[in-house]
Amino acid sequence: MKRILNVLLLCFLVLSSLAQSKNQKNDDPLAGIDTLFNRILKDQVAAGFSVAVVKGDDIIYSKGFGYRDVENKKPVTPNTLFAIGSSSKAFTGSLLGLLRKEGKLTFEDKAVSLLPQLHFYSEEMDSQIILRDLMAHRTGLSRYDFSWLLFNTANRDSIIARVKYMKPSAAVREKWFYNNFMYLAQGMIVERLTGKTWEQNIKEKFFIPLEMNRSNTDIKAFKEDSDASLPYTVAKGSEIKKVDYYNINGMGPAGSINSSANDMANWLKVWVSGGVFKKKEILPTDYVREAASSQMVMSADLPAEHNDIFLANYGLGWMIGSYRGHYMVEHGGNINGFSANVAFLPSDQLGIVVLSNQNGSQVPAVVRNSIVDRLLNLKTIDWNGEAMKKIKANMQVNKGTKSTPILNTIPSHPLKDYVGSFDNPAYGTIKVWQEKNELYTLLSDEKVLLKHMHYDVFDPKSIDKNGVVDTVQSNLMFNFSGGVDGKIQGIGIFLDGSDKPVMFDFKPEAKILSLKELQKYTGEYALGQITVKVYLKGNTLMVHVPGQQEYETIATEADTFNLKALKGFSVKFDVAADKQVNAVSFIQPNGIFKAMKEE
């Protein structure tokens, strides 16, 4: 009997232990979520991602899924480095918050006063735009992203100089437009006022005090790290394809931080706590509250698929919305081969970071929402299923957006006539050259084949390291155009969602002529009843037509000079066999006019 009682007691204890274990498991809102994350990884055709969840001062969940290196099956860990892209903006804005506390600036200061290299499209914009406008994306300037994506340089002065040529899409503070150049400007303001680089400031003010020992702002350090993820994209709907890292150093303050989920968890602790990490102030509380509060309406975001998700405002480096009855502050990040999302819910003392090595991925938002639903005891939504539907819908839409080549057409000129430099001051310079029977250019420091499509339209094609040309049609068609003289004068490309093609004008390479060579062109030329004077001013050949300004010229082809101030206007001198100039032709859009040289 005693033995039976002992067995029954043992059974009772085991059952109690199992019941207790089951109850403890049920008490964990994230129990079993790994299964969902692995399904997301598979369904979204993602290489990998890492997650960290902060509750108050504690990291309550931290894990990696998939691979940081698919080919070599190297797994993602919570310490794996990813590029966080535009999630860097909150760091840059925070540097300005610290400078304001030090009394070195106010957010109401004129932007051009804080950064003399910065100028906008008009004097009116220069006088109106304040620092807060840069921080909240309310300058009226649209993205112009292809300007830095296709024509990047490490020279920040060179990049910021392009802003002067960016035509606004709306008045200042009239409409929200995301613009990375405005965060570059903020980083440059930090550099000017501190005497240190933006990179040094980020390390000293945030990485070191927050023990973000894995984080960096340098592409070389990123690539050489022993636990860094490789960048990937999805090709043909189901193929995980490795892409090249993108060096965003020139635009660094807008998005060049590389970090891990565990490091970013420490950054989130600062925002969840109101500016403190381990009882030490990292950010002023008033800045944290201001940055996480609405500064500009992004869009009229009413409830749509879900009636408890709405509102789209922008703070200072953060996006603000209402998520199922909870105040959410978040910012995504996308750069070649990487996607990220960093979010916190201040009223719930909750922070979530999701980093992935998949280009333009929905994974960060899907994972974030799945976590929030469980931690806040909300009715779960199949975010993964909804994302899959969007992917299929986008694939159908994209099928109908490709242009159909017009068969049996040829370029209007020999290929050599398309060779040269084409410039747009708001973007940069496109250099086209010929190799054998093909045209090539450089985009984002990558050699690209310009494949003839039809007439004077060429399709830029990527070339991999093995010389294999991409067969997928690009959305950046190069449309070459000519002038009245029959010569190629420009390239039109639809960029940044523009309604009209952005024009890159042919930029003739200036020829250097000696004073002796220039002297032979000088003199007076009879054009009907008027006399045109050609003379030297220093080392420059000048042309003056009565009643007009004097025109500076630039030597281009043999005996041909462009008028610097007038696009499409040039003069070509007639030179006889004895090398004496006897006439000059004025070539302009409305015709060609010849003037004889007077004795």
Coordinates of C-alpha atoms in Angstrom, one line a residue, residues 173-585:
R173 CA 6.1 73.2 -45.1
E174 CA 3.3 72.6 -47.5
K175 CA 3.8 68.9 -48.1
W176 CA 6.0 66.1 -46.6
F177 CA 8.7 64.8 -48.9
Y178 CA 11.4 62.3 -47.8
N179 CA 14.8 63.6 -48.8
N180 CA 18.1 62.0 -47.8
F181 CA 20.1 65.1 -48.7
M182 CA 18.5 66.9 -45.7
Y183 CA 20.0 64.4 -43.3
L184 CA 23.4 64.7 -45.1
A185 CA 23.1 68.4 -44.4
Q186 CA 22.4 67.8 -40.7
G187 CA 25.5 65.6 -40.5
M188 CA 27.6 68.3 -42.1
I189 CA 26.2 70.8 -39.6
V190 CA 27.4 68.5 -36.8
E191 CA 30.8 68.3 -38.4
R192 CA 31.1 72.1 -38.8
L193 CA 30.0 72.9 -35.2
T194 CA 32.1 70.1 -33.5
G195 CA 35.2 70.0 -35.6
K196 CA 34.9 66.2 -35.8
T197 CA 33.5 64.0 -38.5
W198 CA 29.9 62.7 -38.3
E199 CA 31.4 59.2 -37.9
Q200 CA 33.5 60.3 -34.9
N201 CA 30.5 61.9 -33.3
I202 CA 28.3 58.8 -33.7
K203 CA 31.0 56.7 -32.1
E204 CA 31.8 59.0 -29.2
K205 CA 28.2 60.1 -28.3
F206 CA 26.4 56.7 -28.9
F207 CA 28.4 53.6 -29.7
I208 CA 30.8 53.9 -26.8
P209 CA 28.5 55.0 -24.0
L210 CA 25.8 52.5 -25.2
E211 CA 28.3 49.6 -25.4
M212 CA 27.4 49.2 -29.0
N213 CA 30.8 47.5 -29.5
R214 CA 29.8 45.7 -32.7
S215 CA 28.5 48.8 -34.5
N216 CA 30.4 50.9 -37.1
T217 CA 29.9 53.4 -39.9
D218 CA 32.5 52.1 -42.3
I219 CA 31.9 49.8 -45.2
K220 CA 35.4 48.4 -45.1
A221 CA 35.1 47.5 -41.4
F222 CA 31.7 46.0 -42.1
K223 CA 32.8 43.8 -44.9
E224 CA 35.9 42.6 -42.9
D225 CA 33.9 41.7 -39.8
S226 CA 33.9 38.0 -38.9
D227 CA 30.2 38.0 -38.2
A228 CA 28.9 40.3 -41.0
S229 CA 25.9 39.4 -43.2
L230 CA 26.2 39.4 -47.0
P231 CA 23.6 41.4 -49.0
Y232 CA 20.9 39.5 -51.0
T233 CA 17.9 40.1 -53.2
V234 CA 15.2 37.9 -54.6
A235 CA 15.5 37.1 -58.3
K236 CA 12.8 35.5 -60.4
G237 CA 10.5 35.4 -57.5
S238 CA 12.1 32.5 -55.7
E239 CA 15.9 32.7 -56.0
I240 CA 18.1 34.2 -53.2
K241 CA 20.8 36.1 -55.1
K242 CA 23.8 37.8 -53.7
V243 CA 24.4 41.5 -54.6
D244 CA 27.2 43.9 -54.0
Y245 CA 27.6 46.0 -50.9
Y246 CA 26.8 49.7 -51.5
N247 CA 29.3 52.2 -50.1
I248 CA 27.1 55.0 -48.8
N249 CA 30.0 57.0 -47.3
G250 CA 29.2 60.2 -49.0
M251 CA 25.6 60.2 -47.8
G252 CA 26.7 58.6 -44.5
P253 CA 24.5 60.7 -42.1
A254 CA 21.4 59.6 -44.0
G255 CA 22.1 55.9 -43.5
S256 CA 25.5 54.4 -43.2
I257 CA 25.4 52.7 -39.7
N258 CA 26.0 49.0 -39.6
S259 CA 24.8 47.3 -36.4
S260 CA 23.5 44.1 -34.7
A261 CA 20.2 43.3 -33.1
N262 CA 21.8 43.2 -29.6
D263 CA 23.6 46.6 -30.1
M264 CA 20.4 48.2 -31.4
A265 CA 18.6 46.9 -28.4
N266 CA 20.7 49.2 -26.3
W267 CA 19.8 52.2 -28.5
L268 CA 16.1 51.3 -28.0
K269 CA 16.5 51.2 -24.3
V270 CA 17.4 54.9 -24.5
W271 CA 14.2 55.8 -26.3
V272 CA 12.0 53.5 -24.2
S273 CA 13.4 55.1 -21.0
G274 CA 13.2 58.7 -22.1
G275 CA 16.9 59.2 -22.8
V276 CA 18.7 57.1 -20.2
F277 CA 21.0 54.0 -20.4
K278 CA 22.2 52.4 -17.2
K279 CA 21.1 55.5 -15.2
K280 CA 23.2 57.8 -17.4
E281 CA 21.6 60.4 -19.6
I282 CA 22.4 59.8 -23.3
L283 CA 19.8 62.1 -24.7
P284 CA 17.9 65.1 -23.2
T285 CA 14.4 64.0 -22.2
D286 CA 12.9 67.0 -24.0
Y287 CA 14.6 66.0 -27.2
V288 CA 13.3 62.4 -26.9
R289 CA 9.8 63.6 -26.4
E290 CA 10.0 66.1 -29.3
A291 CA 11.7 63.7 -31.7
A292 CA 9.0 61.1 -31.0
S293 CA 6.2 63.6 -31.5
S294 CA 4.5 64.8 -34.7
Q295 CA 6.4 67.5 -36.5
M296 CA 4.8 67.1 -40.0
V297 CA 1.9 65.2 -41.5
M298 CA 3.2 62.6 -43.9
S299 CA -0.2 61.7 -45.5
A300 CA -3.9 61.4 -44.8
D301 CA -3.6 57.9 -43.5
L302 CA -7.1 56.7 -42.6
P303 CA -7.9 53.2 -41.5
A304 CA -7.8 50.9 -44.5
E305 CA -7.3 47.1 -44.4
H306 CA -7.3 47.3 -40.6
N307 CA -9.6 49.8 -38.9
D308 CA -7.3 50.0 -35.8
I309 CA -4.1 51.0 -37.8
F310 CA -3.9 54.6 -39.0
L311 CA -2.0 57.9 -38.8
A312 CA 1.2 58.7 -40.6
N313 CA 3.2 61.6 -39.2
Y314 CA 6.9 62.3 -39.0
G315 CA 8.9 63.4 -35.9
L316 CA 12.6 64.1 -36.0
G317 CA 14.2 61.0 -37.6
W318 CA 11.1 58.9 -36.6
M319 CA 7.8 57.9 -38.2
I320 CA 4.7 58.0 -35.9
G321 CA 1.5 56.0 -36.2
S322 CA -1.4 54.5 -34.3
Y323 CA -1.0 50.7 -34.2
R324 CA -4.1 48.9 -32.9
G325 CA -4.7 51.3 -30.1
H326 CA -1.0 51.9 -29.3
Y327 CA 1.3 54.8 -30.0
M328 CA 4.1 53.5 -32.3
V329 CA 7.3 55.2 -33.2
E330 CA 9.4 53.5 -35.9
H331 CA 11.7 54.0 -38.9
G332 CA 12.7 51.6 -41.6
G333 CA 15.9 51.3 -43.4
N334 CA 16.8 50.0 -46.9
I335 CA 20.1 49.9 -48.7
N336 CA 21.3 47.5 -51.4
G337 CA 20.7 44.0 -50.0
F338 CA 19.5 45.0 -46.6
S339 CA 16.2 46.0 -44.9
A340 CA 15.6 47.0 -41.3
N341 CA 13.0 48.3 -38.9
V342 CA 13.6 49.9 -35.5
A343 CA 10.4 50.6 -33.4
F344 CA 9.3 51.4 -29.9
L345 CA 6.0 51.9 -28.2
P346 CA 6.6 54.5 -25.4
S347 CA 3.4 53.9 -23.5
D348 CA 4.2 50.2 -23.4
Q349 CA 7.9 50.4 -22.6
L350 CA 8.5 48.2 -25.6
G351 CA 11.2 48.3 -28.3
I352 CA 11.8 46.0 -31.3
V353 CA 14.5 45.8 -33.9
V354 CA 14.5 43.5 -36.9
L355 CA 17.5 43.5 -39.3
S356 CA 17.5 41.5 -42.5
N357 CA 19.9 40.9 -45.4
Q358 CA 17.2 41.0 -48.0
N359 CA 16.7 43.9 -50.4
G360 CA 13.5 45.9 -50.1
S361 CA 12.1 43.3 -47.7
Q362 CA 8.7 43.1 -45.9
V363 CA 10.3 40.8 -43.3
P364 CA 11.2 43.5 -40.7
A365 CA 7.6 44.9 -40.6
V366 CA 6.0 41.4 -40.6
V367 CA 8.2 40.2 -37.8
R368 CA 7.7 43.4 -35.8
N369 CA 4.0 43.4 -36.0
S370 CA 3.8 39.7 -35.1
I371 CA 5.8 40.4 -32.0
V372 CA 3.7 43.4 -31.0
D373 CA 0.5 41.5 -31.4
R374 CA 1.6 38.8 -29.0
L375 CA 3.3 41.0 -26.4
L376 CA 0.3 43.4 -26.2
N377 CA -2.2 40.4 -26.1
L378 CA -3.9 41.6 -29.3
K379 CA -5.8 39.3 -31.6
T380 CA -3.1 38.1 -34.0
I381 CA -3.2 39.0 -37.6
D382 CA -1.6 36.9 -40.3
W383 CA 1.0 39.5 -41.4
N384 CA 3.0 37.0 -43.3
G385 CA 0.0 35.9 -45.3
E386 CA -0.9 39.6 -46.1
A387 CA 2.7 40.2 -47.2
M388 CA 2.6 37.2 -49.5
K389 CA -0.5 38.6 -51.2
K390 CA 1.2 42.0 -51.7
I391 CA 4.2 40.3 -53.3
K392 CA 2.0 38.4 -55.8
A393 CA 0.0 41.6 -56.6
N394 CA 3.2 43.5 -57.2
M395 CA 4.5 40.8 -59.5
Q396 CA 1.3 41.1 -61.6
V397 CA 1.6 44.9 -61.7
N398 CA 5.3 44.8 -62.7
K399 CA 4.5 42.3 -65.5
G400 CA 2.6 45.1 -67.3
T401 CA 5.0 47.9 -66.8
K402 CA 7.8 46.8 -69.1
S403 CA 8.2 48.4 -72.5
T404 CA 7.9 46.4 -75.7
P405 CA 10.8 46.9 -78.0
I406 CA 9.9 48.1 -81.5
L407 CA 11.6 45.6 -83.8
N408 CA 13.8 46.2 -86.8
T409 CA 14.9 49.7 -85.7
I410 CA 18.4 51.1 -85.5
P411 CA 20.1 54.0 -83.8
S412 CA 19.9 57.3 -85.8
H413 CA 23.7 57.8 -85.5
P414 CA 26.9 55.7 -85.6
L415 CA 27.7 54.5 -82.0
K416 CA 30.7 56.9 -81.8
D417 CA 28.3 59.9 -81.9
Y418 CA 26.7 58.8 -78.6
V419 CA 30.1 58.9 -76.8
G420 CA 30.8 61.7 -74.4
S421 CA 29.8 63.3 -71.1
F422 CA 26.2 64.3 -70.2
D423 CA 25.6 66.4 -67.2
N424 CA 22.7 67.4 -64.9
P425 CA 23.8 69.6 -61.9
A426 CA 21.2 68.2 -59.6
Y427 CA 22.4 64.6 -60.3
G428 CA 25.8 64.3 -61.8
T429 CA 27.7 63.3 -65.0
I430 CA 27.0 60.3 -67.2
K431 CA 30.0 59.2 -69.2
V432 CA 29.4 57.1 -72.2
W433 CA 32.1 55.2 -74.1
Q434 CA 32.4 52.7 -76.8
E435 CA 34.0 49.3 -76.8
K436 CA 33.9 47.4 -80.1
N437 CA 30.2 47.5 -81.1
E438 CA 28.7 48.3 -77.7
L439 CA 28.1 51.4 -75.6
Y440 CA 28.9 51.4 -71.9
T441 CA 28.6 53.7 -68.9
L442 CA 29.2 53.8 -65.1
L443 CA 26.3 53.8 -62.7
S444 CA 27.0 53.6 -58.9
D445 CA 30.7 52.8 -59.9
E446 CA 29.4 49.7 -61.8
K447 CA 30.2 49.2 -65.4
V448 CA 26.9 48.9 -67.3
L449 CA 26.1 47.9 -70.9
L450 CA 23.8 50.2 -72.8
K451 CA 21.9 47.7 -74.9
H452 CA 20.1 49.1 -77.9
M453 CA 16.3 48.7 -77.5
H454 CA 14.8 50.7 -80.3
Y455 CA 15.5 54.0 -82.2
D456 CA 17.7 56.1 -79.9
V457 CA 16.6 54.3 -76.7
F458 CA 19.2 52.1 -74.8
D459 CA 18.5 49.8 -71.9
P460 CA 21.2 49.8 -69.2
K461 CA 22.2 46.2 -68.3
S462 CA 24.2 45.0 -65.3
I463 CA 27.2 42.8 -65.9
D464 CA 28.3 40.3 -63.3
K465 CA 31.8 39.4 -62.3
N466 CA 31.8 36.6 -64.9
G467 CA 30.8 39.0 -67.7
V468 CA 27.2 37.7 -67.9
V469 CA 24.7 40.5 -68.9
D470 CA 21.5 40.8 -67.0
T471 CA 18.5 39.9 -69.2
V472 CA 15.8 41.7 -67.0
Q473 CA 14.5 44.9 -68.6
S474 CA 15.6 48.0 -66.6
N475 CA 13.3 50.9 -65.6
L476 CA 16.0 53.5 -66.4
M477 CA 15.9 53.7 -70.2
F478 CA 18.4 56.1 -71.8
N479 CA 16.7 58.2 -74.5
F480 CA 19.3 60.1 -76.5
S481 CA 18.1 63.2 -78.2
G482 CA 19.5 65.4 -80.9
G483 CA 19.7 69.1 -81.7
V484 CA 18.9 71.1 -84.9
D485 CA 22.5 70.5 -86.0
G486 CA 21.8 66.8 -86.0
K487 CA 24.2 66.0 -83.2
I488 CA 23.4 64.2 -80.0
Q489 CA 22.7 66.8 -77.3
G490 CA 21.3 65.0 -74.3
I491 CA 19.9 61.9 -72.6
G492 CA 16.5 61.8 -71.0
I493 CA 15.9 59.4 -68.1
F494 CA 12.8 59.0 -65.9
L495 CA 14.2 59.3 -62.3
D496 CA 12.6 59.4 -58.9
G497 CA 9.1 59.1 -60.2
S498 CA 9.4 62.2 -62.4
D499 CA 6.5 62.9 -64.8
K500 CA 9.0 64.2 -67.4
P501 CA 12.4 62.7 -68.2
V502 CA 15.4 64.3 -66.3
M503 CA 17.7 65.7 -68.9
F504 CA 21.4 65.2 -69.0
D505 CA 23.0 67.7 -71.4
F506 CA 25.9 66.9 -73.6
K507 CA 29.0 68.4 -72.0
P508 CA 31.7 68.9 -74.7
E509 CA 35.2 68.4 -73.5
A510 CA 36.9 71.8 -73.6
K511 CA 39.9 72.0 -75.8
I512 CA 42.9 74.0 -74.6
L513 CA 44.1 76.4 -77.3
S514 CA 47.1 78.7 -77.1
L515 CA 46.7 82.5 -77.4
K516 CA 48.3 82.3 -80.8
E517 CA 45.7 79.7 -82.0
L518 CA 42.9 81.8 -80.6
Q519 CA 44.2 85.1 -82.1
K520 CA 43.4 84.0 -85.7
Y521 CA 39.7 83.9 -85.0
T522 CA 39.5 87.5 -83.7
G523 CA 38.1 90.3 -85.8
E524 CA 34.9 91.8 -87.1
Y525 CA 32.3 89.8 -89.0
A526 CA 29.4 91.3 -91.1
L527 CA 26.1 89.7 -90.3
G528 CA 23.6 91.4 -92.6
Q529 CA 23.6 95.1 -91.4
I530 CA 25.3 94.4 -88.1
T531 CA 28.9 93.8 -87.2
V532 CA 29.8 91.0 -84.7
K533 CA 33.0 91.4 -82.8
V534 CA 35.2 88.4 -81.8
Y535 CA 38.0 89.2 -79.4
L536 CA 40.1 87.9 -76.6
K537 CA 39.6 88.6 -72.9
G538 CA 42.6 87.0 -71.2
N539 CA 42.8 83.4 -72.5
T540 CA 39.1 83.3 -73.5
L541 CA 37.6 84.0 -76.9
M542 CA 34.6 86.3 -76.6
V543 CA 31.8 87.0 -79.0
H544 CA 29.7 90.2 -78.9
V545 CA 26.6 90.9 -81.0
P546 CA 25.3 94.5 -80.8
G547 CA 22.5 95.0 -78.3
Q548 CA 23.4 91.7 -76.5
Q549 CA 25.8 90.7 -73.7
E550 CA 29.3 89.5 -74.5
Y551 CA 29.4 85.8 -74.7
E552 CA 32.2 83.6 -73.3
T553 CA 33.1 80.6 -75.5
I554 CA 34.4 77.1 -74.9
A555 CA 36.5 75.4 -77.6
T556 CA 35.1 72.0 -78.5
E557 CA 35.7 70.6 -81.9
A558 CA 38.0 71.8 -84.6
D559 CA 37.3 75.6 -85.2
T560 CA 34.1 75.3 -83.2
F561 CA 33.2 77.0 -79.9
N562 CA 30.1 76.7 -77.8
L563 CA 28.6 79.9 -76.2
K564 CA 28.8 79.1 -72.5
A565 CA 25.7 81.0 -71.4
L566 CA 23.4 79.7 -74.2
K567 CA 22.5 76.1 -74.5
G568 CA 22.4 74.9 -78.1
F569 CA 24.3 77.9 -79.5
S570 CA 27.7 77.7 -81.0
V571 CA 30.0 79.4 -83.6
K572 CA 32.0 77.6 -86.3
F573 CA 34.8 79.4 -88.1
D574 CA 35.5 78.8 -91.8
V575 CA 39.3 78.3 -92.2
A576 CA 40.8 78.3 -95.7
A577 CA 43.7 76.2 -96.9
D578 CA 46.1 78.9 -96.0
K579 CA 44.8 78.8 -92.4
Q580 CA 43.2 82.2 -92.7
V581 CA 39.7 82.6 -91.2
N582 CA 37.2 84.1 -93.7
A583 CA 33.8 83.6 -92.1
V584 CA 31.9 82.4 -89.0
S585 CA 28.6 80.5 -88.8

